[in-house]
Coordinates of C-alpha atoms in Angstrom, one line a residue:
M807 CA 114.0 95.7 87.6
G808 CA 113.3 96.7 83.5
I809 CA 109.9 98.0 84.8
Y810 CA 110.8 101.7 85.3
E811 CA 114.1 102.6 83.6
H812 CA 114.9 106.3 81.4
V813 CA 112.1 106.9 78.9
D814 CA 113.5 107.4 74.9
E815 CA 110.0 109.4 74.5
F816 CA 108.0 111.9 76.8
A817 CA 104.8 113.8 75.5
G818 CA 105.2 112.0 71.8
L819 CA 108.9 113.7 71.7
P820 CA 112.2 112.7 71.9
V821 CA 114.0 113.0 74.6
I822 CA 117.7 114.8 75.0
A823 CA 120.0 115.8 77.5
A824 CA 120.0 119.2 78.5
D825 CA 124.2 118.9 78.6
D826 CA 124.1 117.2 75.5
E827 CA 125.9 120.3 73.8
E828 CA 127.2 118.1 70.7
T829 CA 123.2 116.7 69.0
A830 CA 122.1 120.3 67.4
V831 CA 118.5 121.2 68.3
A832 CA 116.8 123.5 65.8
D833 CA 113.6 123.5 67.6
P834 CA 114.1 123.4 71.1
A835 CA 110.0 122.9 71.8
A836 CA 110.6 119.5 69.7
V837 CA 112.4 117.6 72.3
A838 CA 111.8 116.8 76.3
W839 CA 114.6 117.9 77.8
R840 CA 116.3 115.8 80.7
I841 CA 118.0 117.5 83.1
S842 CA 120.1 114.8 86.0
M843 CA 123.1 115.1 87.9
E844 CA 126.1 113.0 87.7
E845 CA 126.7 112.8 91.0
F846 CA 124.4 111.6 93.9
E847 CA 125.3 114.0 96.0
A848 CA 125.4 117.0 94.0
P849 CA 125.4 120.3 96.1
P850 CA 122.3 121.9 95.2
E851 CA 123.9 124.6 93.4
E852 CA 124.8 122.7 90.7
F853 CA 121.4 121.6 90.0
E854 CA 120.1 125.1 89.8
A855 CA 122.7 126.1 87.7
A856 CA 122.4 123.1 85.2
F857 CA 119.0 124.5 85.2
E858 CA 119.2 127.9 84.7
Q859 CA 121.6 126.5 82.0
L860 CA 118.2 124.9 80.1
L861 CA 116.2 127.8 80.3
Q862 CA 118.8 129.9 78.3
R863 CA 119.2 127.3 76.0
T864 CA 115.5 126.5 75.4
G865 CA 114.7 130.8 74.9
P866 CA 112.3 132.7 77.0
A867 CA 109.2 130.1 76.8
G868 CA 111.7 127.3 78.5
P869 CA 111.0 123.7 77.8
T870 CA 107.7 122.2 76.0
A871 CA 108.8 118.7 77.9
L872 CA 110.9 118.7 81.2
I873 CA 111.8 115.2 82.7
V874 CA 113.8 115.6 85.9
G875 CA 116.2 113.1 87.5
E876 CA 118.9 112.9 89.6
W877 CA 118.5 116.2 92.0
G878 CA 121.1 115.5 94.0
S879 CA 120.8 112.7 96.5
A880 CA 117.0 112.1 95.4
Y881 CA 116.3 109.4 98.6
D882 CA 117.7 111.8 101.0
T883 CA 116.1 115.7 99.8
A884 CA 112.6 116.0 98.2
F885 CA 112.3 117.5 94.7
P886 CA 113.1 121.4 94.9
Y887 CA 109.5 122.5 93.3
Q888 CA 110.0 125.9 94.7
L889 CA 112.2 125.7 91.7
L890 CA 110.2 125.2 89.2
T891 CA 107.0 128.2 91.2
D892 CA 109.1 130.3 91.6
N893 CA 111.0 130.6 87.7
V894 CA 106.7 130.2 86.5
A895 CA 107.3 133.0 84.0
R896 CA 110.5 131.1 82.2
L897 CA 108.4 128.5 82.0
S898 CA 105.0 129.6 80.0
G899 CA 105.8 126.5 77.3
L900 CA 106.2 123.6 79.7
R901 CA 103.3 121.3 78.9
A902 CA 104.6 118.1 80.2
L903 CA 106.8 117.4 83.3
F904 CA 108.3 114.0 84.9
I905 CA 109.9 114.6 88.1
G906 CA 112.0 112.0 89.9
E907 CA 112.6 109.5 86.3
L908 CA 115.6 107.4 88.4
T909 CA 116.5 103.6 87.6
G910 CA 116.6 101.3 90.1
E911 CA 120.4 101.4 89.7
E912 CA 120.1 105.1 90.5
C913 CA 118.0 105.1 93.8
E914 CA 114.8 102.5 94.9
I915 CA 111.4 103.9 93.9
S916 CA 110.6 103.6 96.9
W917 CA 113.2 105.6 98.4
I918 CA 112.6 108.7 96.0
N919 CA 111.6 111.9 98.4
Q920 CA 108.9 114.1 97.1
A921 CA 107.0 117.1 98.8
D922 CA 103.8 118.8 98.3
I923 CA 103.1 118.7 94.4
T924 CA 99.6 120.8 94.9
P925 CA 101.2 124.1 94.4
L926 CA 103.2 123.0 91.3
I927 CA 100.0 121.9 89.9
E928 CA 98.1 125.3 90.9
A929 CA 101.5 127.2 89.7
F930 CA 100.8 125.9 85.8
P931 CA 97.1 126.1 84.1
A932 CA 98.4 124.9 81.0
L933 CA 100.4 122.0 82.1
E934 CA 99.2 118.8 80.6
L935 CA 101.1 115.5 81.3
L936 CA 102.1 115.4 85.3
W937 CA 103.8 112.1 86.3
V938 CA 105.6 111.5 89.3
R939 CA 107.6 108.6 90.0
G940 CA 108.5 108.0 93.9
A941 CA 105.8 109.2 97.1
Q942 CA 108.5 109.0 100.0
D943 CA 106.2 112.2 101.9
L944 CA 104.3 112.8 98.8
Q945 CA 101.4 115.2 99.5
L946 CA 98.7 116.2 97.1
R947 CA 95.7 118.3 97.8
P948 CA 91.9 118.2 96.4
V949 CA 92.9 120.5 93.0
R950 CA 90.8 121.8 90.4
H951 CA 93.1 122.3 86.6
E952 CA 91.4 122.6 83.4
G953 CA 94.6 121.5 81.8
L954 CA 95.7 118.5 82.9
R955 CA 94.9 115.2 80.6
E956 CA 97.4 112.9 81.9
L957 CA 98.8 112.0 85.6
V958 CA 100.6 108.9 86.3
F959 CA 101.8 108.2 90.0
Q960 CA 104.9 105.8 89.7
S961 CA 105.3 104.3 93.0
G962 CA 106.1 101.4 95.6
G963 CA 103.7 102.7 98.0
L964 CA 101.0 105.6 96.9
P965 CA 99.9 106.9 100.3
A966 CA 95.9 106.8 100.7
D967 CA 95.6 111.1 101.6
V968 CA 96.6 111.1 97.4
V969 CA 94.5 109.0 96.5
R970 CA 91.8 110.4 97.9
A971 CA 92.4 113.8 96.5
V972 CA 93.3 112.7 93.1
A973 CA 89.7 111.2 93.3
A974 CA 88.3 114.4 94.9
S975 CA 90.3 116.8 92.5
D976 CA 88.5 118.8 89.7
L977 CA 89.9 117.6 86.1
P978 CA 87.3 117.8 83.5
N979 CA 89.6 117.1 81.1
L980 CA 91.7 114.3 82.4
T981 CA 91.6 111.8 79.6
H982 CA 94.6 109.4 81.9
L983 CA 95.1 108.3 84.9
E984 CA 97.6 105.6 86.4
L985 CA 98.3 104.9 89.9
W986 CA 100.9 102.5 90.8
L987 CA 99.1 101.8 94.4
G988 CA 101.9 99.5 95.4
V989 CA 102.5 98.4 98.8
D990 CA 101.3 99.0 102.6
Q991 CA 105.0 98.4 103.2
Y992 CA 106.0 101.1 101.6
G993 CA 103.2 103.3 102.1
G994 CA 101.1 102.0 100.3
D995 CA 98.0 101.9 102.7
A996 CA 95.0 102.9 100.3
R997 CA 92.0 100.7 99.2
A998 CA 89.7 100.3 97.1
D999 CA 87.0 102.8 98.5
D1000 CA 89.5 105.5 98.5
L1001 CA 88.8 105.3 94.9
A1002 CA 85.5 105.4 95.3
P1003 CA 84.4 108.7 93.8
I1004 CA 85.9 107.7 90.8
L1005 CA 85.0 103.8 90.1
A1006 CA 81.5 105.6 90.5
G1007 CA 82.1 108.2 87.9
R1008 CA 81.7 111.4 89.8
A1009 CA 84.4 112.0 89.1
L1010 CA 87.4 112.4 86.0
P1011 CA 84.5 113.5 83.5
A1012 CA 86.8 112.6 80.1
L1013 CA 88.8 109.8 81.7
T1014 CA 89.5 107.0 79.3
Y1015 CA 92.6 105.7 80.8
L1016 CA 92.2 103.7 83.8
G1017 CA 95.2 102.7 85.5
L1018 CA 95.2 101.4 89.0
R1019 CA 98.0 99.2 88.9
N1020 CA 101.4 97.6 90.8
A1021 CA 98.7 96.9 93.5
E1022 CA 99.1 94.5 96.4
I1023 CA 95.1 94.7 96.9
A1024 CA 95.2 93.5 93.1
E1025 CA 91.7 91.0 94.2
E1026 CA 90.2 94.0 96.0
I1027 CA 90.7 96.4 93.2
A1028 CA 89.3 93.7 91.1
T1029 CA 85.9 92.9 93.1
A1030 CA 85.5 96.8 92.9
V1031 CA 85.6 97.2 89.4
A1032 CA 83.5 94.5 88.6
A1033 CA 80.6 96.4 89.5
A1034 CA 82.3 100.2 88.8
P1035 CA 80.1 102.4 86.7
I1036 CA 83.8 103.8 85.5
V1037 CA 84.4 100.8 83.3
A1038 CA 81.4 101.0 80.8
R1039 CA 83.2 104.1 79.5
V1040 CA 86.8 103.6 79.5
T1041 CA 88.2 102.4 76.8
D1042 CA 91.5 101.1 78.6
L1043 CA 91.5 99.1 81.9
D1044 CA 95.1 98.8 83.2
L1045 CA 95.2 96.0 86.1
S1046 CA 99.4 94.8 85.4
L1047 CA 101.9 95.1 87.7
G1048 CA 100.0 93.6 90.5
V1049 CA 98.9 90.3 92.5
L1050 CA 95.7 89.4 90.4
G1051 CA 94.7 85.4 90.6
D1052 CA 92.0 83.6 89.8
A1053 CA 89.4 84.6 92.2
G1054 CA 90.0 88.2 91.0
A1055 CA 90.2 87.4 87.2
E1056 CA 86.5 85.3 87.7
T1057 CA 85.3 87.9 89.2
L1058 CA 86.3 90.3 86.5
L1059 CA 84.7 88.1 84.3
A1060 CA 81.4 87.5 86.1
G1061 CA 81.0 91.8 86.0
Q1062 CA 79.9 94.5 83.7
P1063 CA 81.0 93.6 80.2
L1064 CA 84.2 94.4 79.1
T1065 CA 84.1 93.8 75.4
H1066 CA 83.7 97.2 74.9
L1067 CA 87.4 98.0 76.4
R1068 CA 90.1 98.4 73.7
K1069 CA 92.7 97.0 76.0
L1070 CA 93.0 95.2 79.6
D1071 CA 96.0 95.0 80.4
L1072 CA 96.6 92.3 83.0
S1073 CA 100.4 91.2 82.7
H1074 CA 102.8 90.0 85.5
H1075 CA 99.4 88.0 87.6
F1076 CA 99.4 85.2 89.4
M1077 CA 96.7 83.8 87.3
S1078 CA 96.6 79.7 86.4
A1079 CA 96.9 79.2 82.7
E1080 CA 93.8 78.0 82.0
T1081 CA 92.2 81.3 83.7
A1082 CA 94.5 83.2 81.7
Q1083 CA 93.5 81.9 78.5
R1084 CA 89.5 82.2 79.5
V1085 CA 90.0 86.0 79.9
V1086 CA 91.4 85.9 76.6
D1087 CA 88.8 83.5 75.4
E1088 CA 85.9 85.5 76.7
L1089 CA 87.1 88.7 75.2
P1090 CA 87.3 88.4 71.6
G1091 CA 87.3 92.0 70.7
V1092 CA 89.7 93.1 73.2
E1093 CA 93.7 93.2 73.1
V1094 CA 93.9 91.0 76.1
D1095 CA 97.6 91.1 77.6
V1096 CA 97.9 88.1 80.5
S1097 CA 101.7 88.0 80.0
S1098 CA 104.1 87.6 82.1
P1099 CA 102.8 85.0 84.8
Q1100 CA 104.3 84.9 88.5
K1101 CA 104.4 81.9 90.8
E1102 CA 103.4 82.3 94.5
E1103 CA 106.6 82.0 96.9
E1104 CA 105.8 80.6 100.4
W1105 CA 105.3 83.7 101.6
G1106 CA 102.7 85.1 99.4
R1107 CA 102.3 87.1 96.0
Y1108 CA 104.4 90.2 95.3
T1109 CA 103.8 93.0 93.1
A1110 CA 106.5 93.9 90.4
V1111 CA 107.4 97.2 92.2
S1112 CA 107.5 97.6 96.0
E1113 CA 111.1 99.1 97.3

């Protein structure tokens, strides 16, 4: 789809493949390491061996940034989180982690299997960035973590239980939250009410970027955001990749002021050209993205990512 591809940079660091032995790396902490199996049916032992080789290459503190692609039948087997927690002492330098960085050609996003990520978050108190792609069987319990600055869930359908757990978590230094809410057909059963503690400003006191993306309930989200106290203290509001139309846009404009924003991202939308231009015109000091207009099909609107 071109929306979720391999990243060339992660945590501000260039990405290098863990099995790339030809590229000289003077400082293992200065790159983000990507580990991925070439064969999607690779046995667990092969991934474990590749992981061990990576730890040997990156030294006693392990990688600063780690990207995990195909770990062997990602569409059939959950990521072995236990492998990371079992090696926590050898990963003392880990600050950024991206699990499930597969493209649509490798595995559809809603087929990527995950598991309970709570023990992982608890095991790495120094972790600052956590990205997770795929939400099949994804679980999270409310957690306290003082290190996290950026939390991203990319999915075709994010379970309401996970959304509520994020909202109930104590993350005092989180500045960037990005939730791809997705569609009900692929497990995205969250509603705006599940975000209430976040939108009310009771949770996530340091938040400056709020992304409620890829939402089948974009109009409902727009209504909630229009009156949400949290908006007054964020600089970036991202409602892109969803099904926002004229009604939702007008609700946003009629709600609380948005002129303080640095950026408002509404790309991939179903607004008319006139309404999209009105949003731009009414927020002259804001970087407004209304690119990628979509045409509603006979059967309705669609998010950018679902299956």
